[in-house]
C-alpha positions as CSV (number, residue, x, y, z in Angstrom):
1,X,-44.0,166.4,173.6
2,X,-44.9,162.8,172.8
3,X,-43.0,160.4,175.0
4,X,-43.0,157.6,172.4
5,X,-41.4,159.8,169.8
6,X,-38.8,160.9,172.3
7,X,-38.0,157.3,173.3
8,X,-37.8,156.1,169.7
9,X,-35.6,159.0,168.8
10,X,-33.3,158.1,171.7
11,X,-33.2,154.4,170.8
12,X,-32.4,154.7,167.1
13,X,-32.7,151.3,165.5
14,X,-30.8,152.5,162.4
15,X,-27.7,150.8,163.6
16,X,-25.3,151.6,160.8
17,X,-25.6,155.3,161.3
18,X,-25.4,155.0,165.1
19,X,-22.0,155.6,166.7
20,X,-22.8,153.2,169.5
21,X,-23.1,150.3,167.1
22,X,-19.6,150.9,165.7
23,X,-18.2,151.3,169.3
24,X,-19.9,147.9,170.2
25,X,-18.4,146.3,167.0
26,X,-14.9,147.6,167.9
27,X,-15.2,146.4,171.5
28,X,-16.5,143.0,170.5
29,X,-13.6,142.3,168.1
30,X,-11.0,143.9,170.4
31,X,-12.2,141.6,173.2
32,X,-12.4,138.6,171.0
33,X,-8.8,139.0,169.9
34,X,-7.4,139.9,173.4
35,X,-9.1,137.0,175.3
36,X,-7.8,133.9,173.5
37,X,-9.8,130.9,174.9
38,X,-10.6,133.1,177.9
39,X,-6.9,133.8,178.5
40,X,-5.7,137.4,178.3
41,X,-3.1,137.5,175.5
42,X,-0.7,139.6,177.6
43,X,-0.3,136.5,179.8
44,X,0.9,134.5,176.8
45,X,3.4,137.2,175.9
46,X,4.7,137.4,179.5
47,X,5.0,133.6,179.8
48,X,7.0,133.6,176.5
49,X,9.2,136.5,177.6
50,X,9.7,135.7,181.3
51,X,9.1,132.0,181.7
52,X,9.1,130.4,185.2
53,X,6.1,131.2,187.3
54,X,4.4,133.1,184.4
55,X,4.7,130.0,182.2
56,X,3.2,127.8,185.0
57,X,0.4,130.3,185.4
58,X,-0.3,130.2,181.7
59,X,-0.3,126.4,181.6
60,X,-2.7,126.3,184.6
61,X,-5.2,128.8,183.2
62,X,-5.0,127.2,179.8
63,X,-5.8,123.8,181.4
64,X,-8.7,125.2,183.4
65,X,-10.2,127.2,180.4
66,X,-9.8,124.3,177.9
67,X,-11.5,122.0,180.4
68,X,-14.3,124.5,180.9
69,X,-14.8,125.1,177.2
70,X,-14.8,121.4,176.4
71,X,-17.1,120.5,179.3
72,X,-19.7,123.1,178.0
73,X,-19.3,121.9,174.4
74,X,-19.7,118.2,175.4
75,X,-22.6,118.7,177.8
76,X,-24.7,121.3,176.1
77,X,-23.0,121.8,172.7
78,X,-25.8,120.4,170.6
79,X,-28.4,122.4,172.4
80,X,-26.4,125.6,172.2
81,X,-25.6,125.1,168.6
82,X,-29.3,124.5,167.8
83,X,-30.3,127.7,169.7
84,X,-27.5,129.7,168.0
85,X,-28.6,128.4,164.6
86,X,-32.2,129.3,165.3
87,X,-31.3,132.8,166.6
88,X,-29.0,133.6,163.7
89,X,-31.4,132.2,161.1
90,X,-34.2,134.3,162.6
91,X,-32.0,137.4,162.5
92,X,-31.0,136.7,158.9
93,X,-34.6,136.3,157.8
94,X,-35.7,139.3,159.7
95,X,-32.8,141.4,158.5
96,X,-32.2,140.5,155.0
97,X,-35.6,139.2,153.9
98,X,-37.8,141.7,155.8
99,X,-35.3,144.5,155.8
100,X,-34.7,145.2,159.5
101,X,-31.5,147.1,159.8
102,X,-31.1,146.3,163.5
103,X,-31.3,142.5,162.7
104,X,-28.8,143.0,159.9
105,X,-26.4,144.7,162.3
106,X,-26.8,141.9,164.8
107,X,-26.1,139.3,162.2
108,X,-22.9,141.0,161.1
109,X,-21.7,140.8,164.7
110,X,-23.0,137.4,165.7
111,X,-22.3,135.3,162.7
112,X,-18.5,135.8,162.6
113,X,-18.3,135.7,166.4
114,X,-20.1,132.3,166.3
115,X,-17.4,131.1,163.8
116,X,-14.8,132.3,166.4
117,X,-16.7,130.3,169.1
118,X,-16.6,127.1,167.0
119,X,-13.0,127.7,166.2
120,X,-12.3,128.1,170.0
121,X,-13.8,124.7,170.7
122,X,-11.7,123.2,168.0
123,X,-8.5,124.8,169.3
124,X,-9.4,123.7,172.9
125,X,-9.7,120.1,171.6
126,X,-6.3,120.4,169.9
127,X,-4.7,121.7,173.1
128,X,-6.2,119.0,175.2
129,X,-5.4,116.2,172.8
130,X,-1.8,117.3,172.2
131,X,-1.3,118.1,175.9
132,X,0.4,121.2,174.8
133,X,2.5,123.3,177.1
134,X,5.4,125.7,176.8
135,X,6.3,126.9,173.3
136,X,3.7,124.6,171.6
137,X,1.0,126.2,173.7
138,X,2.3,129.7,172.9
139,X,2.2,128.9,169.1
140,X,-1.3,127.4,169.3
141,X,-2.7,130.4,171.2
142,X,-0.9,132.9,168.9
143,X,-2.2,131.1,165.8
144,X,-5.7,131.2,167.2
145,X,-5.4,134.9,168.0
146,X,-4.1,135.7,164.5
147,X,-7.0,133.7,162.9
148,X,-9.5,135.6,165.1
149,X,-8.0,138.9,164.1
150,X,-8.2,138.0,160.4
151,X,-11.8,137.0,160.8
152,X,-12.4,140.3,162.7
153,X,-10.8,142.4,159.9
154,X,-12.9,140.7,157.2
155,X,-16.0,141.0,159.3
156,X,-15.4,144.7,160.0
157,X,-14.7,145.4,156.3
158,X,-17.9,143.6,155.3
159,X,-19.9,145.4,158.0
160,X,-18.5,148.8,157.0
161,X,-19.2,148.1,153.4
162,X,-22.8,147.0,154.1
163,X,-23.3,149.9,156.5
164,X,-22.2,152.4,154.0
165,X,-24.5,150.9,151.4
166,X,-27.4,151.0,153.8
167,X,-26.7,154.6,154.7
168,X,-26.4,155.6,151.0
169,X,-29.7,153.9,150.2
170,X,-31.5,155.6,153.1
171,X,-29.9,159.0,152.4
172,X,-31.6,162.2,153.6
173,X,-30.6,163.9,150.3
174,X,-33.3,164.3,147.8
175,X,-33.0,162.6,144.5
């Protein structure tokens, strides 16, 4: 038994036919829609429903996370954006020009998530500039979550379509 064949069979780089890729895609979008600006969405619902200390906790964690996000964006945003653009461009070229299915799969996860990341920075700026709290904060976080979910649904649909196309093109059936 050749160990290299065993290892490459175990680590299948044909992502679209690999169950682990689809699990990772589902977990990525589930996490992105649950953690709105780093705030668990059940905390928003509890603050809206209960108020009082839950509302104060939401306001505090929102203030901390908004400050953290904007600090990172202001201090290292240009460098992070340049690195992200380089990485995504490299993956796009490797995947769609040179035909690497693994790179295509990574692009179909990272490109929409990077859009969500930029949208999160914009939402954080709106929250800070508007000094939002209470119902206005609930609405802003809910709108952000809905937008993330729409981007996720579109992304999953495109990924599933592209994955099925790739699996049909690399079919094991003769013909």
